[in-house]
Amino acid sequence: MSKETIVVIGAGVIGLTTALHIQHQDPAQSILLVARDFPSDTSVNYASPWAGAHYRPVPGSSPQALRESNQAQRTYEYLKRTAEPGAGIEFIQGIEHLEAPPAECLDPQSVRDLYSHLDGFRVLSGEEVPEGVKWGVQYGTYVVNSPVYCAHLLRKFVLKGGETRRYTLADLNEAFSFGNVKTVVNCSGIGIGDPKAFIIRGQTCLVRNPVSQTITRQNKDGSWSFCIPRPLDGGTIIGGTKEPHNWDPNPSLETRERLLANASKWFPFSAESGGKFDVIRDIVGRRPAREGGMRIEAEKLASDRYIVHGYGAGGRGFELSRGVAEDITALMLGNNLLRAKASL
């Protein structure tokens, strides 16, 4: 019988990171990455290359919020240890300005729990925040040139012996047909057939104007504005919108004008910009979300086959990626679907 292969579905940041982590756990394991889209593709349904992406902690005390906070912190620490200059990751200053801060942000212990792992964290004084802002913080964080980072992950996976196949799956069970496959890892984003999965439409604008910080501003009407510089001269992402269940693939000029007008008021673009932006493109992407948060679960099928699920990250794929990959791999080890790495 041919060598057993593990199939990983999905070449977004979660799938790529998970495939690499499985590979690191057992370098001799045959792994096939099956996906509809790969880095360099530009489908509206392939969310990862469109992402901002940066890290900012998200307050909350629900099981989902606490799980995501833990995954995000592990991802932050991993990127601090391993980020390579050519990977499209840069550590810079992050700032938050909130006009209507939630209760968690007004409780000193809650704030320490949420932010203390970040380098250089401090709460900003009233004199340091713009007019109308009730609460602000600054800290060291990372920003990601998402297309570069995804290509970097894929290159590492292939160089380490991983194989790829472009294929659009209609059903998860199809993945068992790619050779001697007993384990399928479902990082498909939207889940394939999960009624709890849904998309969140996001529109942002990529401009050439440089900025040296990533700033997130919560407006009192509940909307959000942000600027995220992309390393390696990748421009700056200005955003953004969150529109659940909106399937419109077309960018709105009215939305672009609102995003750029807010950015010119609130973000520190250089004076020579004069409030004008050199627009590279409008971006519309569909974030793959799920009611109740990500599904991370090992599902046993007949004949000792397993589907290990890891999908539905919404807009936090980059932030959670390493933590999710570790949790998926731990599930696989716990179910004897992967050999434990030999200790040296």
XYZ file of C-alpha atoms in Angstrom:
344
model
C 0.000 0.000 0.000
C 1.224 3.518 -0.751
C 2.486 5.740 2.026
C -0.272 7.349 4.103
C -0.923 10.983 3.238
C -2.506 13.697 5.371
C -4.618 16.098 3.307
C -4.903 19.725 4.421
C -7.761 21.593 2.760
C -7.286 25.319 2.178
C -4.286 27.521 1.361
C -5.322 30.557 3.374
C -3.144 31.643 6.261
C -4.722 29.066 8.638
C -4.268 26.166 6.210
C -0.721 27.149 5.263
C 0.357 27.645 8.880
C -1.253 24.362 9.931
C 0.327 22.381 7.081
C 3.749 23.765 8.033
C 3.257 22.976 11.719
C 2.212 19.389 10.968
C 5.276 19.121 8.734
C 7.494 20.435 11.539
C 5.966 17.912 13.947
C 6.726 14.969 11.624
C 9.077 15.880 8.738
C 8.694 12.388 7.229
C 4.905 12.649 6.985
C 3.489 12.981 3.464
C 1.222 16.072 3.333
C -0.917 17.199 0.406
C -2.321 20.731 0.435
C -5.545 20.827 -1.596
C -7.092 24.205 -2.382
C -9.209 26.125 -4.853
C -6.971 29.209 -4.483
C -3.273 29.636 -3.780
C -1.093 32.665 -2.996
C -0.944 34.936 -6.073
C -4.641 34.220 -6.816
C -7.049 37.120 -6.429
C -10.499 35.630 -5.851
C -12.956 37.613 -3.705
C -13.587 34.324 -1.860
C -9.890 33.856 -1.013
C -9.685 36.158 1.973
C -6.056 35.894 3.139
C -4.298 37.991 0.449
C -6.778 40.835 0.993
C -6.260 41.051 4.747
C -4.863 44.098 6.545
C -3.321 42.470 8.604
C -2.224 43.416 12.087
C -2.655 42.348 15.711
C -4.787 44.143 18.248
C -6.220 42.368 21.296
C -10.019 42.046 21.391
C -11.672 42.290 24.823
C -14.260 39.791 25.977
C -14.911 37.163 28.638
C -16.860 34.574 26.614
C -15.254 31.148 26.026
C -14.721 32.130 22.382
C -13.035 35.433 23.320
C -10.763 33.766 25.876
C -9.800 31.002 23.432
C -9.019 33.500 20.682
C -7.038 35.685 23.091
C -4.860 32.712 23.994
C -4.357 31.742 20.337
C -3.528 35.324 19.399
C -0.943 35.675 22.184
C 0.795 32.478 21.078
C 0.831 33.754 17.495
C 2.323 37.075 18.628
C 5.118 35.326 20.556
C 5.809 32.951 17.671
C 6.147 35.774 15.147
C 8.445 37.674 17.527
C 10.735 34.635 17.601
C 10.644 33.641 13.957
C 9.740 36.560 11.681
C 12.223 36.742 8.783
C 12.917 40.029 6.953
C 11.561 38.679 3.664
C 8.411 37.160 5.185
C 6.432 40.406 5.035
C 6.172 40.924 8.817
C 7.321 44.021 10.684
C 7.007 44.983 14.346
C 5.901 48.593 14.808
C 3.873 50.759 17.176
C 0.144 50.079 17.413
C -2.336 52.652 18.703
C -6.019 52.386 19.615
C -8.385 55.347 19.953
C -11.868 54.531 21.246
C -14.707 57.054 21.415
C -17.014 54.665 23.319
C -14.791 52.165 25.148
C -16.416 48.957 26.447
C -16.454 48.250 30.176
C -13.411 45.956 29.907
C -11.272 48.872 28.762
C -12.187 50.908 31.853
C -11.205 48.163 34.310
C -7.435 48.338 35.023
C -7.101 44.597 35.773
C -8.966 43.646 32.597
C -6.713 45.956 30.582
C -3.585 44.411 32.121
C -4.866 40.906 31.356
C -5.555 41.852 27.752
C -2.487 43.922 26.888
C 0.375 43.217 29.306
C 2.032 40.640 27.016
C 2.638 43.357 24.426
C 5.963 45.195 24.343
C 5.891 48.832 25.423
C 2.239 48.779 26.446
C 0.785 51.835 28.167
C -2.538 53.618 28.512
C -2.516 57.062 26.906
C -3.344 60.134 28.963
C -6.178 62.499 28.069
C -3.682 64.981 26.604
C -2.288 62.330 24.251
C -5.509 61.361 22.483
C -7.438 63.319 19.836
C -10.585 65.254 20.614
C -13.584 62.991 21.081
C -11.491 59.959 22.075
C -12.311 58.697 25.580
C -9.661 55.980 25.859
C -6.418 55.133 24.123
C -3.466 52.755 24.355
C -0.212 52.134 22.543
C 1.925 49.003 22.305
C 4.338 47.112 20.108
C 2.585 44.973 17.524
C 3.112 43.495 14.093
C 1.788 44.315 10.645
C 1.776 41.858 7.748
C 2.102 42.188 3.992
C -0.410 39.379 3.602
C 0.267 38.284 -0.015
C 4.017 38.161 0.700
C 3.545 36.222 3.944
C 1.215 33.645 2.366
C 3.666 33.117 -0.512
C 6.467 32.749 2.058
C 4.551 30.039 3.948
C 3.729 28.140 0.756
C 7.355 28.285 -0.411
C 8.576 26.884 2.929
C 5.983 24.087 2.794
C 7.000 23.026 -0.727
C 10.746 23.270 -0.020
C 10.253 20.949 2.965
C 8.652 18.314 0.717
C 4.980 19.253 0.885
C 2.843 18.716 -2.204
C -0.001 20.838 -3.568
C -3.021 20.249 -5.740
C -5.452 22.835 -7.099
C -8.924 21.383 -6.744
C -12.377 22.677 -5.790
C -13.981 20.271 -3.331
C -17.758 19.874 -3.384
C -17.711 17.653 -0.288
C -15.107 17.008 2.398
C -15.225 13.264 1.721
C -13.695 13.886 -1.710
C -10.411 14.610 0.047
C -10.062 10.937 1.011
C -9.707 10.043 -2.667
C -6.240 11.603 -3.017
C -4.287 8.415 -2.315
C -3.963 6.546 0.969
C -5.680 9.161 3.148
C -7.076 8.532 6.621
C -6.844 12.080 7.998
C -8.192 15.257 6.423
C -7.563 18.630 8.043
C -10.347 21.030 7.124
C -8.955 24.588 6.995
C -11.332 25.572 4.218
C -12.306 28.882 5.811
C -16.023 28.651 5.195
C -16.195 25.021 6.361
C -17.872 23.342 3.326
C -21.443 22.451 4.231
C -21.558 23.945 7.752
C -24.866 25.813 8.292
C -23.241 27.888 11.052
C -20.687 29.326 8.609
C -21.267 32.708 6.967
C -19.283 35.434 5.252
C -18.527 38.959 6.427
C -17.938 41.307 3.521
C -15.138 43.779 4.048
C -14.141 46.752 1.917
C -10.817 48.513 2.321
C -8.618 50.721 0.164
C -4.937 50.159 -0.609
C -2.996 53.407 -1.057
C 0.661 54.208 -1.734
C 0.828 56.838 1.028
C 3.165 55.648 3.806
C 2.389 55.707 7.532
C 4.632 54.573 10.396
C 2.053 53.257 12.885
C -0.991 51.036 12.759
C -3.937 52.892 14.250
C -7.406 51.585 15.028
C -10.183 54.053 15.843
C -13.611 53.148 17.173
C -16.181 55.801 16.334
C -19.088 56.506 18.650
C -21.578 55.363 15.985
C -20.064 51.864 16.271
C -18.063 51.980 13.035
C -14.307 51.443 12.881
C -11.488 53.092 10.973
C -7.922 51.831 10.676
C -4.678 52.248 8.810
C -2.276 49.327 8.461
C 1.063 49.809 6.683
C 2.169 46.807 4.641
C 5.889 45.997 5.036
C 8.271 45.755 2.063
C 6.821 48.873 0.404
C 3.391 47.286 0.087
C 1.448 50.508 0.648
C -1.106 51.125 3.396
C -4.483 49.492 3.950
C -7.217 51.934 4.964
C -10.424 50.462 6.285
C -12.836 49.285 6.793
C -16.293 47.723 6.784
C -17.820 44.580 8.314
C -21.018 43.506 6.572
C -22.291 40.030 7.539
C -24.116 38.080 4.807
C -23.444 40.772 2.157
C -22.387 38.955 -1.024
C -21.869 42.025 -3.228
C -18.422 41.597 -4.873
C -18.273 45.169 -6.181
C -16.475 47.949 -4.298
C -18.555 50.999 -3.423
C -17.097 54.364 -4.434
C -19.134 56.003 -1.673
C -17.528 53.679 0.889
C -14.058 54.427 -0.468
C -14.673 58.170 -0.168
C -15.860 57.788 3.435
C -12.851 55.622 4.393
C -10.359 58.056 2.866
C -12.090 61.129 4.331
C -11.863 59.606 7.817
C -8.251 58.583 7.252
C -7.238 62.109 6.240
C -8.738 63.449 9.506
C -7.443 60.872 11.939
C -4.259 59.200 10.746
C -0.702 60.627 10.571
C -0.034 60.555 6.854
C 2.848 62.809 5.859
C 2.142 66.490 5.314
C 3.029 66.296 1.620
C -0.004 64.035 1.145
C -2.111 67.150 1.603
C -5.108 65.005 2.456
C -4.875 63.364 -0.961
C -4.409 59.650 -1.485
C -2.684 57.746 -4.262
C -5.116 54.844 -4.552
C -3.732 51.519 -5.801
C -7.009 49.632 -5.647
C -10.253 49.082 -3.786
C -10.391 45.740 -2.001
C -13.451 43.600 -1.353
C -12.979 40.306 0.478
C -15.241 37.770 2.173
C -14.079 36.881 5.661
C -15.062 33.284 6.493
C -16.850 33.484 9.842
C -18.860 31.073 11.958
C -21.518 31.417 14.641
C -19.845 30.736 17.982
C -16.367 31.199 16.570
C -13.934 28.795 14.971
C -14.646 25.094 14.839
C -11.603 23.225 16.122
C -12.641 19.614 16.524
C -11.666 16.069 15.544
C -14.574 14.257 13.886
C -14.292 10.464 13.673
C -15.869 8.847 10.612
C -16.327 5.199 9.691
C -13.271 3.016 8.961
C -11.099 4.960 11.440
C -11.024 8.004 9.204
C -10.923 11.482 10.722
C -11.696 15.009 9.652
C -9.937 17.520 11.904
C -11.698 20.867 11.590
C -10.065 24.283 11.896
C -12.099 26.952 10.118
C -14.266 30.037 10.595
C -11.718 32.580 11.883
C -13.638 35.549 10.473
C -11.350 38.558 10.239
C -8.711 37.189 12.634
C -6.976 34.516 10.537
C -3.512 36.085 10.682
C -3.826 36.952 14.372
C -4.858 33.439 15.401
C -2.950 31.397 12.813
C -0.095 29.916 14.849
C -2.241 29.273 17.920
C -4.858 27.511 15.799
C -2.177 25.423 14.049
C -0.824 24.316 17.432
C -4.326 23.419 18.669
C -5.102 21.405 15.519
C -1.805 19.541 15.781
C -2.449 18.813 19.480
C -5.837 17.331 18.525
C -4.147 15.154 15.922
C -1.548 13.928 18.425
C -4.280 13.256 20.994
C -6.120 11.063 18.500
C -2.948 9.289 17.295
C -3.268 10.807 13.839
C 0.287 12.096 13.873
C 3.568 10.822 15.212
C 4.942 12.697 18.196
C 8.126 14.550 17.351
C 11.174 12.656 18.530
C 13.006 14.447 21.350
C 16.696 14.986 20.666
